[in-house]
Tab-separated table of N, CA, C and O in Angstrom:
chain	number	residue	atom	x	y	z
A	1	MET	N	50.066	-1.488	-0.412
A	1	MET	CA	50.325	-2.347	-1.546
A	1	MET	C	49.189	-3.360	-1.666
A	1	MET	O	48.664	-3.843	-0.684
A	2	ASN	N	48.833	-3.688	-2.889
A	2	ASN	CA	47.770	-4.637	-3.163
A	2	ASN	C	48.241	-6.052	-2.819
A	2	ASN	O	49.235	-6.523	-3.347
A	3	GLU	N	47.504	-6.750	-1.959
A	3	GLU	CA	47.906	-8.088	-1.516
A	3	GLU	C	47.967	-9.084	-2.655
A	3	GLU	O	48.801	-9.974	-2.665
A	4	SER	N	47.065	-8.963	-3.658
A	4	SER	CA	47.050	-9.931	-4.752
A	4	SER	C	48.275	-9.800	-5.645
A	4	SER	O	48.606	-10.708	-6.390
A	5	ALA	N	48.976	-8.666	-5.590
A	5	ALA	CA	50.172	-8.471	-6.404
A	5	ALA	C	51.420	-9.024	-5.720
A	5	ALA	O	52.466	-9.140	-6.328
A	6	VAL	N	51.313	-9.379	-4.457
A	6	VAL	CA	52.457	-9.887	-3.704
A	6	VAL	C	52.659	-11.355	-4.050
A	6	VAL	O	51.744	-12.153	-3.993
A	7	THR	N	53.887	-11.699	-4.429
A	7	THR	CA	54.231	-13.090	-4.703
A	7	THR	C	55.275	-13.532	-3.699
A	7	THR	O	56.332	-12.945	-3.596
A	8	SER	N	54.945	-14.553	-2.953
A	8	SER	CA	55.888	-15.099	-1.988
A	8	SER	C	55.914	-16.606	-2.147
A	8	SER	O	55.151	-17.170	-2.918
A	9	THR	N	56.772	-17.254	-1.408
A	9	THR	CA	56.854	-18.711	-1.460
A	9	THR	C	55.505	-19.330	-1.112
A	9	THR	O	55.091	-20.312	-1.695
A	10	GLU	N	54.804	-18.711	-0.186
A	10	GLU	CA	53.526	-19.257	0.255
A	10	GLU	C	52.449	-19.164	-0.814
A	10	GLU	O	51.530	-19.960	-0.828
A	11	THR	N	52.524	-18.210	-1.726
A	11	THR	CA	51.476	-18.052	-2.727
A	11	THR	C	51.818	-18.704	-4.062
A	11	THR	O	51.083	-18.565	-5.016
A	12	LYS	N	52.911	-19.426	-4.139
A	12	LYS	CA	53.294	-20.076	-5.376
A	12	LYS	C	52.724	-21.486	-5.492
A	12	LYS	O	52.870	-22.123	-6.522
A	13	GLN	N	52.070	-21.962	-4.438
A	13	GLN	CA	51.483	-23.292	-4.447
A	13	GLN	C	50.114	-23.274	-3.809
A	13	GLN	O	49.869	-22.525	-2.863
A	14	LYS	N	49.235	-24.116	-4.333
A	14	LYS	CA	47.910	-24.268	-3.759
A	14	LYS	C	47.452	-25.691	-4.026
A	14	LYS	O	47.659	-26.225	-5.109
A	15	SER	N	46.871	-26.311	-3.032
A	15	SER	CA	46.305	-27.651	-3.189
A	15	SER	C	44.812	-27.594	-2.915
A	15	SER	O	44.369	-26.888	-2.009
A	16	ILE	N	44.070	-28.333	-3.707
A	16	ILE	CA	42.620	-28.424	-3.531
A	16	ILE	C	42.273	-29.901	-3.364
A	16	ILE	O	42.598	-30.717	-4.223
A	17	GLN	N	41.659	-30.226	-2.255
A	17	GLN	CA	41.200	-31.598	-2.038
A	17	GLN	C	39.889	-31.733	-2.808
A	17	GLN	O	38.835	-31.359	-2.335
A	18	LEU	N	39.965	-32.237	-4.024
A	18	LEU	CA	38.811	-32.299	-4.913
A	18	LEU	C	37.837	-33.391	-4.503
A	18	LEU	O	36.636	-33.162	-4.402
A	19	ILE	N	38.355	-34.577	-4.281
A	19	ILE	CA	37.511	-35.712	-3.900
A	19	ILE	C	38.177	-36.422	-2.733
A	19	ILE	O	39.369	-36.707	-2.780
A	20	GLU	N	37.417	-36.692	-1.706
A	20	GLU	CA	37.926	-37.432	-0.550
A	20	GLU	C	36.745	-38.087	0.135
A	20	GLU	O	35.869	-37.413	0.656
A	21	GLY	N	36.711	-39.403	0.095
A	21	GLY	CA	35.639	-40.078	0.798
A	21	GLY	C	35.414	-41.487	0.313
A	21	GLY	O	36.114	-41.989	-0.561
A	22	THR	N	34.418	-42.118	0.910
A	22	THR	CA	34.027	-43.457	0.501
A	22	THR	C	32.663	-43.366	-0.169
A	22	THR	O	31.788	-42.612	0.262
A	23	PHE	N	32.510	-44.159	-1.216
A	23	PHE	CA	31.322	-44.076	-2.044
A	23	PHE	C	30.863	-45.473	-2.434
A	23	PHE	O	31.654	-46.410	-2.461
A	24	THR	N	29.590	-45.584	-2.775
A	24	THR	CA	29.102	-46.840	-3.336
A	24	THR	C	29.675	-46.977	-4.742
A	24	THR	O	30.209	-46.012	-5.303
A	25	LYS	N	29.558	-48.148	-5.300
A	25	LYS	CA	30.082	-48.369	-6.645
A	25	LYS	C	29.407	-47.427	-7.643
A	25	LYS	O	30.068	-46.838	-8.491
A	26	GLY	N	28.103	-47.249	-7.516
A	26	GLY	CA	27.368	-46.349	-8.414
A	26	GLY	C	27.800	-44.900	-8.259
A	26	GLY	O	27.965	-44.184	-9.256
A	27	GLU	N	27.979	-44.475	-7.020
A	27	GLU	CA	28.449	-43.105	-6.781
A	27	GLU	C	29.851	-42.893	-7.346
A	27	GLU	O	30.126	-41.864	-7.957
A	28	ALA	N	30.721	-43.880	-7.144
A	28	ALA	CA	32.091	-43.785	-7.657
A	28	ALA	C	32.085	-43.674	-9.176
A	28	ALA	O	32.812	-42.857	-9.750
A	29	LEU	N	31.263	-44.487	-9.832
A	29	LEU	CA	31.132	-44.410	-11.286
A	29	LEU	C	30.691	-43.019	-11.722
A	29	LEU	O	31.247	-42.443	-12.656
A	30	ASN	N	29.686	-42.483	-11.050
A	30	ASN	CA	29.177	-41.153	-11.401
A	30	ASN	C	30.231	-40.071	-11.214
A	30	ASN	O	30.408	-39.209	-12.078
A	31	ILE	N	30.922	-40.107	-10.094
A	31	ILE	CA	31.928	-39.081	-9.799
A	31	ILE	C	33.052	-39.116	-10.834
A	31	ILE	O	33.417	-38.096	-11.413
A	32	ILE	N	33.591	-40.299	-11.071
A	32	ILE	CA	34.715	-40.420	-12.004
A	32	ILE	C	34.275	-40.075	-13.422
A	32	ILE	O	34.977	-39.357	-14.142
A	33	ASN	N	33.105	-40.544	-13.817
A	33	ASN	CA	32.566	-40.204	-15.136
A	33	ASN	C	32.437	-38.698	-15.309
A	33	ASN	O	32.832	-38.141	-16.335
A	34	ASP	N	31.859	-38.038	-14.316
A	34	ASP	CA	31.641	-36.598	-14.401
A	34	ASP	C	32.949	-35.820	-14.479
A	34	ASP	O	33.086	-34.894	-15.278
A	35	VAL	N	33.925	-36.203	-13.660
A	35	VAL	CA	35.219	-35.513	-13.670
A	35	VAL	C	35.907	-35.694	-15.023
A	35	VAL	O	36.410	-34.735	-15.620
A	36	LEU	N	35.922	-36.921	-15.527
A	36	LEU	CA	36.559	-37.172	-16.822
A	36	LEU	C	35.820	-36.478	-17.961
A	36	LEU	O	36.442	-35.949	-18.879
A	37	ASN	N	34.485	-36.445	-17.904
A	37	ASN	CA	33.711	-35.747	-18.942
A	37	ASN	C	34.043	-34.260	-18.992
A	37	ASN	O	34.157	-33.681	-20.074
A	38	VAL	N	34.200	-33.638	-17.827
A	38	VAL	CA	34.552	-32.218	-17.786
A	38	VAL	C	35.908	-31.993	-18.441
A	38	VAL	O	36.090	-31.067	-19.233
A	39	LYS	N	36.870	-32.838	-18.131
A	39	LYS	CA	38.217	-32.690	-18.694
A	39	LYS	C	38.220	-32.954	-20.203
A	39	LYS	O	38.869	-32.231	-20.969
A	40	ILE	N	37.487	-33.957	-20.659
A	40	ILE	CA	37.378	-34.245	-22.092
A	40	ILE	C	36.744	-33.060	-22.815
A	40	ILE	O	37.234	-32.617	-23.859
A	41	ASN	N	35.660	-32.534	-22.260
A	41	ASN	CA	34.988	-31.389	-22.883
A	41	ASN	C	35.885	-30.157	-22.909
A	41	ASN	O	35.857	-29.385	-23.864
A	42	PHE	N	36.705	-29.965	-21.881
A	42	PHE	CA	37.654	-28.855	-21.861
A	42	PHE	C	38.572	-28.936	-23.079
A	42	PHE	O	38.783	-27.957	-23.791
A	43	HIS	N	39.125	-30.117	-23.330
A	43	HIS	CA	40.038	-30.284	-24.459
A	43	HIS	C	39.317	-30.122	-25.795
A	43	HIS	O	39.869	-29.567	-26.743
A	44	LYS	N	38.075	-30.585	-25.885
A	44	LYS	CA	37.306	-30.418	-27.120
A	44	LYS	C	37.027	-28.944	-27.400
A	44	LYS	O	37.113	-28.495	-28.546
A	45	ILE	N	36.710	-28.187	-26.364
A	45	ILE	CA	36.457	-26.754	-26.527
A	45	ILE	C	37.741	-26.027	-26.919
A	45	ILE	O	37.732	-25.135	-27.769
A	46	GLN	N	38.863	-26.418	-26.322
A	46	GLN	CA	40.152	-25.837	-26.695
A	46	GLN	C	40.433	-26.080	-28.177
A	46	GLN	O	40.893	-25.193	-28.888
A	47	ARG	N	40.186	-27.294	-28.608
A	47	ARG	CA	40.404	-27.653	-30.018
A	47	ARG	C	39.513	-26.819	-30.927
A	47	ARG	O	39.968	-26.272	-31.931
A	48	LEU	N	38.249	-26.691	-30.568
A	48	LEU	CA	37.304	-25.915	-31.367
A	48	LEU	C	37.693	-24.446	-31.428
A	48	LEU	O	37.651	-23.820	-32.491
A	49	SER	N	38.110	-23.879	-30.303
A	49	SER	CA	38.450	-22.453	-30.270
A	49	SER	C	39.676	-22.136	-31.127
A	49	SER	O	39.821	-21.024	-31.618
A	50	LYS	N	40.548	-23.120	-31.329
A	50	LYS	CA	41.732	-22.900	-32.156
A	50	LYS	C	41.405	-22.892	-33.642
A	50	LYS	O	42.151	-22.339	-34.436
A	51	THR	N	40.308	-23.528	-34.024
A	51	THR	CA	39.976	-23.640	-35.442
A	51	THR	C	38.746	-22.832	-35.846
A	51	THR	O	38.513	-22.632	-37.033
A	52	GLU	N	37.982	-22.359	-34.895
A	52	GLU	CA	36.733	-21.662	-35.171
A	52	GLU	C	36.963	-20.391	-35.983
A	52	GLU	O	37.842	-19.594	-35.686
A	53	GLY	N	36.161	-20.212	-37.008
A	53	GLY	CA	36.194	-18.992	-37.800
A	53	GLY	C	37.279	-18.939	-38.846
A	53	GLY	O	37.395	-17.962	-39.575
A	54	ASN	N	38.087	-19.968	-38.958
A	54	ASN	CA	39.159	-19.985	-39.940
A	54	ASN	C	38.839	-21.045	-40.986
A	54	ASN	O	39.100	-22.231	-40.789
A	55	ILE	N	38.279	-20.605	-42.123
A	55	ILE	CA	37.853	-21.562	-43.145
A	55	ILE	C	39.036	-22.262	-43.817
A	55	ILE	O	38.866	-23.289	-44.453
A	56	ASN	N	40.225	-21.703	-43.663
A	56	ASN	CA	41.420	-22.300	-44.262
A	56	ASN	C	42.126	-23.280	-43.335
A	56	ASN	O	43.090	-23.919	-43.736
A	57	ASP	N	41.651	-23.387	-42.102
A	57	ASP	CA	42.289	-24.282	-41.143
A	57	ASP	C	42.065	-25.731	-41.547
A	57	ASP	O	40.957	-26.124	-41.893
A	58	GLU	N	43.119	-26.531	-41.525
A	58	GLU	CA	43.022	-27.942	-41.894
A	58	GLU	C	42.519	-28.812	-40.750
A	58	GLU	O	42.420	-30.028	-40.889
A	59	CYS	N	42.219	-28.192	-39.628
A	59	CYS	CA	41.699	-28.886	-38.443
A	59	CYS	C	42.638	-29.974	-37.945
A	59	CYS	O	42.210	-31.041	-37.501
A	60	LEU	N	43.927	-29.712	-38.066
A	60	LEU	CA	44.911	-30.639	-37.522
A	60	LEU	C	45.078	-30.318	-36.044
A	60	LEU	O	45.376	-29.187	-35.680
A	61	TYR	N	44.863	-31.295	-35.207
A	61	TYR	CA	44.923	-31.068	-33.767
A	61	TYR	C	45.335	-32.361	-33.101
A	61	TYR	O	44.905	-33.449	-33.501
A	62	ASP	N	46.146	-32.231	-32.102
A	62	ASP	CA	46.593	-33.396	-31.344
A	62	ASP	C	45.459	-33.865	-30.435
A	62	ASP	O	45.130	-33.211	-29.447
A	63	ASN	N	44.852	-34.966	-30.786
A	63	ASN	CA	43.746	-35.531	-30.005
A	63	ASN	C	44.211	-36.557	-28.984
A	63	ASN	O	43.390	-37.232	-28.381
A	64	SER	N	45.510	-36.668	-28.792
A	64	SER	CA	46.023	-37.739	-27.934
A	64	SER	C	45.502	-37.645	-26.500
A	64	SER	O	45.194	-38.666	-25.892
A	65	ARG	N	45.388	-36.433	-25.957
A	65	ARG	CA	44.915	-36.301	-24.572
A	65	ARG	C	43.443	-36.683	-24.465
A	65	ARG	O	43.036	-37.351	-23.512
A	66	ILE	N	42.646	-36.290	-25.443
A	66	ILE	CA	41.228	-36.657	-25.455
A	66	ILE	C	41.097	-38.177	-25.541
A	66	ILE	O	40.335	-38.789	-24.792
A	67	THR	N	41.858	-38.778	-26.444
A	67	THR	CA	41.834	-40.228	-26.610
A	67	THR	C	42.272	-40.935	-25.327
A	67	THR	O	41.657	-41.917	-24.897
A	68	GLU	N	43.320	-40.411	-24.703
A	68	GLU	CA	43.819	-40.995	-23.449
A	68	GLU	C	42.754	-40.931	-22.353
A	68	GLU	O	42.520	-41.913	-21.638
A	69	LEU	N	42.096	-39.788	-22.219
A	69	LEU	CA	41.060	-39.638	-21.190
A	69	LEU	C	39.859	-40.538	-21.464
A	69	LEU	O	39.283	-41.116	-20.543
A	70	MET	N	39.492	-40.674	-22.728
A	70	MET	CA	38.363	-41.539	-23.081
A	70	MET	C	38.701	-43.005	-22.796
A	70	MET	O	37.843	-43.758	-22.323
A	71	THR	N	39.946	-43.390	-23.036
A	71	THR	CA	40.393	-44.749	-22.718
A	71	THR	C	40.385	-44.969	-21.206
A	71	THR	O	39.903	-46.001	-20.721
A	72	ASP	N	40.906	-43.987	-20.453
A	72	ASP	CA	40.888	-44.073	-18.987
A	72	ASP	C	39.465	-44.218	-18.468
A	72	ASP	O	39.194	-45.001	-17.555
A	73	LYS	N	38.554	-43.453	-19.037
A	73	LYS	CA	37.148	-43.495	-18.622
A	73	LYS	C	36.562	-44.879	-18.862
A	73	LYS	O	35.927	-45.457	-17.974
A	74	LYS	N	36.814	-45.430	-20.042
A	74	LYS	CA	36.294	-46.758	-20.388
A	74	LYS	C	36.891	-47.835	-19.477
A	74	LYS	O	36.175	-48.695	-18.962
A	75	GLU	N	38.208	-47.774	-19.248
A	75	GLU	CA	38.876	-48.772	-18.404
A	75	GLU	C	38.429	-48.679	-16.949
A	75	GLU	O	38.235	-49.696	-16.278
A	76	THR	N	38.261	-47.457	-16.459
A	76	THR	CA	37.828	-47.270	-15.072
A	76	THR	C	36.406	-47.762	-14.885
A	76	THR	O	36.083	-48.403	-13.879
A	77	LYS	N	35.549	-47.473	-15.848
A	77	LYS	CA	34.164	-47.941	-15.789
A	77	LYS	C	34.129	-49.472	-15.761
A	77	LYS	O	33.412	-50.066	-14.944
A	78	ALA	N	34.921	-50.113	-16.611
A	78	ALA	CA	34.982	-51.583	-16.636
A	78	ALA	C	35.534	-52.120	-15.320
A	78	ALA	O	35.028	-53.108	-14.779
A	79	PHE	N	36.573	-51.474	-14.790
A	79	PHE	CA	37.173	-51.888	-13.521
A	79	PHE	C	36.146	-51.830	-12.387
A	79	PHE	O	35.985	-52.791	-11.628
A	80	LEU	N	35.444	-50.699	-12.281
A	80	LEU	CA	34.475	-50.546	-11.192
A	80	LEU	C	33.290	-51.490	-11.351
A	80	LEU	O	32.812	-52.064	-10.370
A	81	ARG	N	32.835	-51.670	-12.561
A	81	ARG	CA	31.698	-52.573	-12.788
A	81	ARG	C	32.061	-54.020	-12.482
A	81	ARG	O	31.213	-54.806	-12.069
A	82	ALA	N	33.326	-54.385	-12.701
A	82	ALA	CA	33.767	-55.762	-12.462
A	82	ALA	C	33.992	-56.062	-10.982
A	82	ALA	O	34.090	-57.218	-10.605
A	83	LEU	N	34.079	-55.041	-10.165
A	83	LEU	CA	34.324	-55.258	-8.738
A	83	LEU	C	33.143	-55.976	-8.096
A	83	LEU	O	31.997	-55.614	-8.297
A	84	GLU	N	33.461	-56.971	-7.335
A	84	GLU	CA	32.457	-57.647	-6.518
A	84	GLU	C	32.514	-57.006	-5.144
A	84	GLU	O	33.189	-57.494	-4.248
A	85	SER	N	31.866	-55.875	-4.994
A	85	SER	CA	32.025	-55.091	-3.770
A	85	SER	C	31.334	-55.707	-2.553
A	85	SER	O	31.711	-55.429	-1.430
A	86	LYS	N	30.330	-56.544	-2.763
A	86	LYS	CA	29.634	-57.199	-1.654
A	86	LYS	C	29.268	-56.206	-0.553
A	86	LYS	O	29.504	-56.430	0.630
A	87	GLY	N	28.734	-55.068	-0.979
A	87	GLY	CA	28.306	-54.056	-0.019
A	87	GLY	C	29.408	-53.143	0.467
A	87	GLY	O	29.166	-52.241	1.254
A	88	GLN	N	30.632	-53.398	0.024
A	88	GLN	CA	31.749	-52.553	0.442
A	88	GLN	C	31.727	-51.247	-0.348
A	88	GLN	O	31.307	-51.199	-1.505
A	89	ASN	N	32.209	-50.206	0.291
A	89	ASN	CA	32.325	-48.921	-0.381
A	89	ASN	C	33.683	-48.794	-1.043
A	89	ASN	O	34.611	-49.552	-0.753
A	90	ILE	N	33.797	-47.823	-1.915
A	90	ILE	CA	35.034	-47.571	-2.651
A	90	ILE	C	35.579	-46.227	-2.191
A	90	ILE	O	34.853	-45.233	-2.165
A	91	LYS	N	36.842	-46.214	-1.815
A	91	LYS	CA	37.474	-44.981	-1.363
A	91	LYS	C	38.114	-44.277	-2.565
A	91	LYS	O	38.842	-44.905	-3.339
A	92	ILE	N	37.836	-42.994	-2.691
A	92	ILE	CA	38.433	-42.184	-3.757
A	92	ILE	C	39.085	-40.973	-3.113
A	92	ILE	O	38.501	-40.324	-2.249
A	93	SER	N	40.292	-40.688	-3.554
A	93	SER	CA	41.018	-39.519	-3.084
A	93	SER	C	41.639	-38.833	-4.284
A	93	SER	O	42.306	-39.483	-5.097
A	94	SER	N	41.418	-37.535	-4.405
A	94	SER	CA	41.977	-36.792	-5.530
A	94	SER	C	42.322	-35.382	-5.087
A	94	SER	O	41.474	-34.666	-4.557
A	95	THR	N	43.555	-35.011	-5.310
A	95	THR	CA	44.019	-33.677	-4.953
A	95	THR	C	44.546	-32.986	-6.199
A	95	THR	O	45.255	-33.598	-6.998
A	96	ILE	N	44.202	-31.735	-6.361
A	96	ILE	CA	44.756	-30.927	-7.436
A	96	ILE	C	45.853	-30.071	-6.826
A	96	ILE	O	45.625	-29.357	-5.853
A	97	ASN	N	47.053	-30.178	-7.386
A	97	ASN	CA	48.180	-29.364	-6.923
A	97	ASN	C	48.464	-28.292	-7.962
A	97	ASN	O	48.684	-28.606	-9.130
A	98	ILE	N	48.449	-27.051	-7.543
A	98	ILE	CA	48.695	-25.922	-8.422
A	98	ILE	C	50.034	-25.292	-8.017
A	98	ILE	O	50.233	-24.969	-6.852
A	99	THR	N	50.941	-25.173	-8.985
A	99	THR	CA	52.258	-24.627	-8.715
A	99	THR	C	52.609	-23.608	-9.801
A	99	THR	O	52.407	-23.860	-10.979
A	100	LEU	N	53.124	-22.480	-9.391
A	100	LEU	CA	53.557	-21.450	-10.320
A	100	LEU	C	54.823	-21.903	-11.023
A	100	LEU	O	55.796	-22.281	-10.371
A	101	GLU	N	54.799	-21.919	-12.367
A	101	GLU	CA	55.995	-22.278	-13.127
A	101	GLU	C	56.895	-21.077	-13.256
A	101	GLU	O	56.434	-19.971	-13.489
A	102	GLU	N	58.157	-21.308	-13.112
A	102	GLU	CA	59.110	-20.198	-13.244
A	102	GLU	C	59.981	-20.386	-14.442
A	102	GLU	O	60.178	-21.419	-14.948
């Protein structure tokens, strides 16, 4: 039997430790900016793919997630820039949890 076709309790969940460590303020800004930019671009591409090639499409699309991510990006950038780190590093931890929906 093909192992990839087997579904068990153990294969219904997966965690990825995406970010774990201490960083300078500049590094933290870069990491968070890059992660948020990827997610924003994902949603923009999804939006484009739904309307591409359809001249009759009214281009109505829920932009709330894009707007939310852009706001988070702006607020996080302001938060990190305002920190008086005095040479201290910033700890970032981010885990992606993947679970099969039933």
